[in-house]
Coordinates of C-alpha atoms and ligand atoms in Angstrom, one line a residue:
M5 CA 153.7 27.9 116.9
S6 CA 157.4 27.7 117.2
P7 CA 159.6 27.9 114.2
Q8 CA 161.4 24.7 115.5
K9 CA 158.3 22.5 115.1
A10 CA 158.9 19.6 112.9
E11 CA 157.1 19.3 109.8
H12 CA 153.7 17.5 110.0
V13 CA 153.4 13.9 109.4
M14 CA 149.8 12.8 109.4
L15 CA 149.5 9.5 111.5
F16 CA 147.7 6.5 110.4
I17 CA 149.7 4.7 113.1
P18 CA 147.0 3.0 115.9
G19 CA 148.4 5.0 118.7
P20 CA 149.5 7.9 119.3
V21 CA 146.8 9.0 116.5
E22 CA 146.6 12.3 114.7
V23 CA 145.6 15.1 116.8
R24 CA 144.0 18.1 115.6
E25 CA 145.7 21.7 116.0
E26 CA 142.9 23.0 118.2
I27 CA 143.4 20.3 120.4
L28 CA 147.2 20.5 120.8
E29 CA 146.6 24.5 121.3
A30 CA 143.7 23.8 124.0
Q31 CA 146.8 22.1 126.5
A32 CA 148.5 25.8 126.3
E33 CA 145.9 27.1 128.7
W34 CA 147.1 29.1 131.6
M35 CA 147.8 26.2 134.7
I36 CA 145.4 26.5 137.9
G37 CA 146.0 24.7 141.1
H38 CA 144.7 21.4 141.2
R39 CA 142.6 21.9 144.6
S40 CA 141.0 25.3 143.2
G41 CA 137.7 25.9 142.3
D42 CA 138.6 26.2 138.9
F43 CA 139.6 22.7 139.0
A44 CA 136.8 21.5 140.5
A45 CA 134.6 23.0 137.6
L46 CA 136.8 22.0 135.0
Y47 CA 136.6 18.3 136.4
G48 CA 132.5 18.6 137.2
R49 CA 132.1 19.6 133.8
M50 CA 133.9 17.1 132.1
Q51 CA 131.9 14.4 133.7
P52 CA 128.4 14.6 132.2
K53 CA 130.2 14.4 128.9
L54 CA 132.2 11.4 130.0
Q55 CA 129.2 9.4 131.2
Q56 CA 127.2 10.4 128.1
T57 CA 130.3 9.1 125.9
F58 CA 130.5 6.0 127.7
Y59 CA 126.9 5.7 128.0
T60 CA 126.6 5.4 131.6
K61 CA 125.5 6.7 135.0
N62 CA 128.7 5.5 136.4
P63 CA 131.5 7.8 137.6
V64 CA 134.1 8.3 134.9
Y65 CA 137.5 8.5 137.0
L66 CA 140.6 9.9 135.5
Y67 CA 143.8 8.2 135.9
T68 CA 147.4 9.9 135.3
S69 CA 148.9 7.2 133.4
S70 CA 148.2 5.4 130.0
G71 CA 145.8 2.8 129.5
T72 CA 147.9 0.3 131.4
G73 CA 147.3 1.9 134.7
I74 CA 143.8 1.2 134.7
W75 CA 144.4 -2.4 133.6
E76 CA 146.5 -2.5 136.8
S77 CA 143.9 -0.7 138.8
A78 CA 141.1 -3.4 137.5
S79 CA 143.5 -6.5 138.0
R80 CA 144.0 -5.4 141.6
C81 CA 140.9 -4.1 142.8
T82 CA 138.3 -6.6 141.7
V83 CA 140.1 -9.8 142.2
R84 CA 140.0 -11.0 146.1
D85 CA 143.0 -13.5 147.8
G86 CA 142.0 -17.0 146.7
A87 CA 139.8 -15.8 143.7
K88 CA 140.5 -15.8 140.1
I89 CA 140.2 -13.8 136.9
L90 CA 139.6 -14.9 133.8
H91 CA 141.4 -13.5 130.2
L92 CA 140.1 -13.3 127.3
T93 CA 143.0 -13.1 124.6
C94 CA 143.3 -12.8 121.4
G95 CA 146.6 -10.7 120.6
A96 CA 149.2 -8.9 122.0
F97 CA 147.0 -6.4 124.3
S98 CA 144.9 -8.8 125.5
E99 CA 147.7 -11.3 126.5
R100 CA 149.5 -8.2 128.4
W101 CA 146.6 -7.4 130.7
A102 CA 146.5 -11.2 131.6
E103 CA 150.4 -11.1 132.2
V104 CA 149.7 -7.7 134.5
S105 CA 147.2 -9.7 136.5
E106 CA 149.6 -12.3 137.1
L107 CA 152.4 -9.7 137.8
N108 CA 149.9 -8.2 140.6
G109 CA 150.1 -11.5 141.9
K110 CA 146.5 -12.4 140.7
Q111 CA 145.4 -16.2 139.7
A112 CA 144.6 -15.6 136.3
D113 CA 143.0 -18.6 133.6
V114 CA 143.6 -17.5 130.0
L115 CA 141.2 -18.2 127.4
A116 CA 143.1 -17.8 124.1
V117 CA 142.4 -18.0 120.4
E118 CA 144.6 -18.0 117.5
W119 CA 145.9 -14.6 116.6
G120 CA 143.3 -12.9 114.0
K121 CA 140.5 -14.8 115.4
A122 CA 137.8 -13.4 117.7
N123 CA 137.0 -14.8 121.2
K124 CA 133.9 -16.5 120.5
P125 CA 130.8 -16.4 123.6
E126 CA 130.6 -20.2 123.5
Q127 CA 134.4 -20.5 124.9
L128 CA 133.3 -17.9 127.8
A129 CA 130.3 -19.9 128.8
E130 CA 131.8 -23.0 129.0
A131 CA 134.5 -21.6 131.2
L132 CA 132.0 -19.8 133.4
Q133 CA 130.5 -23.2 134.0
K134 CA 133.2 -24.8 135.1
E135 CA 135.0 -22.5 137.3
K136 CA 134.0 -19.4 139.8
Y137 CA 135.6 -16.1 138.8
D138 CA 135.9 -12.5 140.6
A139 CA 136.1 -11.1 137.2
V140 CA 136.2 -11.6 133.3
A141 CA 138.4 -9.3 131.5
C142 CA 138.6 -9.1 127.5
V143 CA 139.9 -5.7 125.1
M144 CA 136.7 -5.3 123.1
N145 CA 139.3 -4.0 119.9
E146 CA 142.5 -6.0 119.8
T147 CA 144.7 -3.5 118.1
S148 CA 147.3 -5.9 117.2
T149 CA 145.3 -8.3 114.9
G150 CA 142.5 -5.6 114.0
V151 CA 139.6 -7.8 115.7
R152 CA 136.5 -6.2 117.1
N153 CA 135.6 -9.1 119.8
P154 CA 131.6 -9.7 120.6
V155 CA 131.2 -8.2 123.9
E156 CA 127.7 -7.7 123.6
A157 CA 127.4 -11.9 123.6
Y158 CA 129.6 -11.9 126.6
A159 CA 127.4 -9.4 128.5
K160 CA 124.6 -11.7 127.6
I161 CA 126.1 -14.6 129.3
L162 CA 127.7 -12.4 132.0
E163 CA 124.3 -11.6 133.3
Q164 CA 123.8 -15.1 135.0
Y165 CA 126.8 -14.5 136.8
P166 CA 126.4 -11.4 138.9
E167 CA 129.6 -12.0 141.0
T168 CA 131.6 -12.0 138.5
L169 CA 132.8 -8.3 137.1
F170 CA 132.7 -7.4 133.6
L171 CA 136.3 -5.5 132.9
V172 CA 136.4 -4.1 129.3
D173 CA 139.3 -2.3 127.5
V174 CA 137.8 -0.2 124.8
V175 CA 141.2 1.7 124.4
S176 CA 141.3 1.5 120.5
I177 CA 137.2 1.6 119.8
Y178 CA 136.0 4.6 122.4
A179 CA 133.3 6.7 120.8
G180 CA 134.4 4.9 117.3
A181 CA 131.9 2.5 117.8
K182 CA 128.5 1.9 120.5
V183 CA 129.9 0.9 123.7
D184 CA 126.9 1.0 125.6
V185 CA 128.3 0.6 129.6
D186 CA 125.0 0.5 131.5
A187 CA 123.3 -1.9 129.1
L188 CA 126.4 -4.5 129.0
G189 CA 126.5 -4.3 132.5
I190 CA 130.0 -3.1 132.3
D191 CA 131.8 -2.9 135.6
I192 CA 135.3 -1.3 134.4
C193 CA 135.3 0.3 130.9
L194 CA 138.4 1.7 130.0
T195 CA 140.3 3.8 127.5
S196 CA 143.1 6.1 127.3
T197 CA 143.7 9.4 125.5
Q198 CA 146.2 8.7 122.7
K199 CA 144.1 6.4 120.3
A200 CA 140.3 6.8 119.6
F201 CA 139.8 9.6 121.7
A202 CA 142.5 11.3 119.6
L203 CA 144.4 13.4 122.2
P204 CA 148.1 13.4 123.2
P205 CA 149.4 10.7 125.4
G206 CA 149.3 10.9 129.2
M207 CA 145.9 10.0 130.9
A208 CA 143.2 7.4 130.9
F209 CA 139.3 7.0 131.8
G210 CA 137.4 4.5 133.6
A211 CA 133.9 3.8 134.2
V212 CA 133.6 2.1 137.2
S213 CA 130.6 0.8 138.8
P214 CA 129.3 0.7 142.5
A215 CA 129.8 -3.4 142.6
V216 CA 133.5 -2.6 141.7
L217 CA 133.7 -0.1 144.7
E218 CA 132.2 -2.9 147.0
R219 CA 134.4 -5.6 146.0
A220 CA 137.5 -3.5 146.1
K221 CA 136.5 -2.9 150.1
Q222 CA 137.4 -6.7 150.4
V223 CA 140.5 -6.9 148.5
K224 CA 143.5 -6.0 150.9
N225 CA 146.1 -4.9 149.0
R226 CA 145.2 -2.4 146.4
G227 CA 148.2 -0.3 146.4
Y228 CA 147.5 3.5 146.3
Y229 CA 148.0 5.3 143.2
F230 CA 145.6 3.2 141.3
D231 CA 143.1 2.1 144.2
V232 CA 139.6 2.8 143.2
V233 CA 138.4 3.4 146.7
E234 CA 140.8 6.4 146.9
I235 CA 140.2 7.6 143.6
D236 CA 136.3 7.6 144.3
K237 CA 137.1 9.7 147.8
H238 CA 138.3 12.4 145.6
H239 CA 135.8 11.9 142.5
Q240 CA 133.1 12.8 145.1
K241 CA 134.8 16.5 145.3
N242 CA 135.5 16.7 141.6
N243 CA 139.1 16.1 142.4
T244 CA 141.9 13.7 142.2
P245 CA 144.0 11.9 144.8
S246 CA 147.6 13.3 143.3
T247 CA 148.3 15.6 140.5
P248 CA 146.7 15.4 137.5
P249 CA 147.4 16.1 133.7
I250 CA 145.4 19.4 133.9
S251 CA 146.7 20.5 130.3
L252 CA 145.6 17.2 129.2
M253 CA 142.4 17.6 130.7
Y254 CA 141.5 21.1 128.9
A255 CA 142.0 19.4 125.7
A256 CA 139.9 16.5 126.7
D257 CA 137.3 18.9 127.7
K258 CA 137.6 20.5 124.4
Q259 CA 137.5 17.2 122.6
L260 CA 134.2 15.9 124.3
D261 CA 132.9 18.9 123.1
T262 CA 133.9 18.3 119.4
M263 CA 132.6 14.5 119.6
L264 CA 129.0 15.8 121.1
A265 CA 128.8 18.2 118.3
E266 CA 129.0 15.8 115.7
G267 CA 127.0 13.7 117.2
L268 CA 127.9 10.1 118.6
E269 CA 126.1 7.9 116.0
A270 CA 127.1 10.3 113.0
R271 CA 130.7 9.7 114.8
F272 CA 130.2 5.8 114.6
A273 CA 129.0 5.9 110.9
R274 CA 132.2 8.0 109.7
H275 CA 134.4 5.5 111.8
E276 CA 132.4 2.2 109.6
K277 CA 132.6 4.3 106.2
M278 CA 136.5 4.8 107.1
A279 CA 136.8 1.2 107.5
A280 CA 135.1 0.4 104.4
I281 CA 137.6 2.3 102.4
V282 CA 140.7 0.7 104.0
Q283 CA 138.9 -2.8 103.3
N284 CA 138.4 -2.0 100.0
W285 CA 141.4 -0.6 99.3
A286 CA 143.2 -4.1 100.7
K287 CA 141.2 -6.3 98.7
R288 CA 141.4 -4.3 95.4
A289 CA 145.5 -4.0 95.9
G290 CA 145.9 -7.7 96.3
F291 CA 145.9 -8.1 100.1
K292 CA 143.9 -9.9 102.8
M293 CA 142.8 -8.6 105.9
F294 CA 144.4 -10.3 109.1
S295 CA 141.3 -10.2 110.9
E296 CA 138.5 -13.0 111.1
E297 CA 135.4 -12.1 108.4
G298 CA 132.5 -10.8 110.3
Y299 CA 135.0 -9.4 113.1
H300 CA 137.0 -6.4 111.2
S301 CA 137.8 -3.8 113.7
P302 CA 135.7 0.1 112.6
T303 CA 138.9 1.9 113.8
V304 CA 142.0 -0.3 112.9
A305 CA 142.8 -2.6 110.1
T306 CA 145.2 -5.1 110.1
I307 CA 146.1 -6.2 106.9
E308 CA 147.9 -9.4 106.2
N309 CA 151.1 -8.7 103.5
T310 CA 150.2 -11.3 101.4
R311 CA 152.2 -9.5 98.4
G312 CA 155.5 -9.5 100.5
I313 CA 155.9 -6.0 99.9
D314 CA 158.6 -4.1 102.1
I315 CA 156.4 -1.9 104.4
A316 CA 159.5 0.1 105.7
A317 CA 159.9 1.2 101.9
M318 CA 156.6 2.1 101.3
N319 CA 156.2 4.0 104.8
K320 CA 159.4 6.0 103.7
F321 CA 157.6 6.9 100.5
L322 CA 154.6 8.0 102.5
K323 CA 156.4 9.9 104.8
A324 CA 157.9 12.2 102.1
R325 CA 154.4 12.9 101.2
G326 CA 153.5 13.8 104.8
M327 CA 151.6 10.5 106.1
M328 CA 152.6 7.4 107.7
I329 CA 151.1 4.0 108.7
S330 CA 152.4 1.1 110.6
N331 CA 153.9 -2.1 110.5
G332 CA 152.5 -5.0 112.4
Y333 CA 152.7 -5.8 116.0
G334 CA 154.2 -8.1 118.4
K335 CA 154.7 -11.6 116.5
V336 CA 153.1 -10.4 113.7
K337 CA 155.0 -7.7 113.0
D338 CA 156.5 -8.6 109.7
K339 CA 153.2 -10.7 108.6
T340 CA 151.1 -7.8 108.8
F341 CA 150.9 -4.0 108.6
R342 CA 148.3 -1.7 110.3
I343 CA 146.0 1.4 109.5
A344 CA 144.2 3.5 112.1
H345 CA 141.1 5.2 111.2
M346 CA 140.0 6.1 114.3
G347 CA 139.8 9.6 116.5
D348 CA 139.5 12.3 114.4
T349 CA 140.6 11.2 111.2
Q350 CA 138.0 11.7 108.0
P351 CA 137.0 9.6 105.3
H352 CA 138.6 12.0 102.7
H353 CA 142.1 11.2 104.4
L354 CA 141.9 7.6 103.9
E355 CA 141.2 8.4 100.3
T356 CA 144.3 10.3 99.9
L357 CA 146.4 7.8 101.8
T358 CA 144.9 4.5 100.0
A359 CA 145.8 6.5 96.7
N360 CA 149.6 7.4 97.8
M361 CA 149.7 3.7 99.0
D362 CA 148.5 2.8 95.0
D363 CA 151.3 5.3 93.5
Y364 CA 153.8 3.4 95.8
L365 CA 152.5 0.0 94.7
K366 CA 153.0 1.3 91.0
T367 CA 156.6 1.7 91.6
L368 CA 157.1 -1.9 92.4
Ligands
PLP1 C1 147.3 0.5 123.3 C2 146.5 -0.5 123.6 C3 146.7 -0.4 125.0 C4 147.8 0.1 126.2 O1 147.6 1.1 126.7 P1 148.3 2.5 126.8 O2 147.5 3.5 126.8 O3 149.5 2.4 125.6 O4 148.8 2.1 128.2 C5 145.9 -1.3 126.0 N1 144.9 -1.6 125.7 C6 144.9 -1.7 123.8 C7 143.5 -2.1 123.1 C8 145.5 -0.9 123.2 O5 145.6 -0.7 121.9

């Protein structure tokens, strides 16, 4: 590593998350042409591993963008002219996806709940009885509020609406909790590299059902860069329409091997364990979870700053000890703080972090 490399600060922020050195180094492979056989081999060997981690037989496409690019793709490709999309919102990310639909000229209805609460399935059932939708979009793990939404219950309701495509953002929970794409009938399940995947930023993955391709063919203006029909054509040849981030693919390939070697169930259990460590610390230290009881995320804790401590000062203290957490997001920026416990972070890292936060609290 170069002598200029900055001192290591372990990130407990919800993206980009801490990336293991071995994964960073995997990006240093020699370049290959993206129309070469070597590239097709790399793409091809990633596919079954991606399908395994998404629990799907559907293809998993690679997008050269962060997760937001797949929002745009999903909104553009699944909603026909004159039809509507329904967005379940409960925080900053789910609200922004609704905005992306609108900015792409789609008619979007929004079912909102107060930040910190989960979108309840009854709300969805009621909305679907009133109006016809081409798609329902939701964020499984709202990274701003630390809420894990009951997507399994939404899936049950959507079984009665085969014409309505089910779009689920799993950006901050992918491989941190089970999301059985095929069992839940999720039509587009999307994530990006820099959160629960624990890679550097720059790429996104979407498991896309055949129903989405059928629907897309009925949508006139899908654009080009994020058009699923175009992407699928190249996918059939283990390729991408434009030049992908090959270095990141090397890293992703290695990371998928690590995930499967750990075992997905073991990985989920590790995330539960880390969530418990942070939730118990918050209670012990005199704080309160911002997320609704029963809906706490297994991958990120949003904690209400009930003691009114100076988060920036605590972070400065932590940084001197080689670690960093995050302030709140959006309109709860000052009211909350966030601790990510996703990706390759281990329970012992959280034990160390919480011990250091206790040290800071003792200085007050
Ligand atoms: C960060 C985040 C996004 C945005 O993803 P980018 O990769 O930054 O574009 C979308 N959804 C959720 C839930 C997120 O946490």
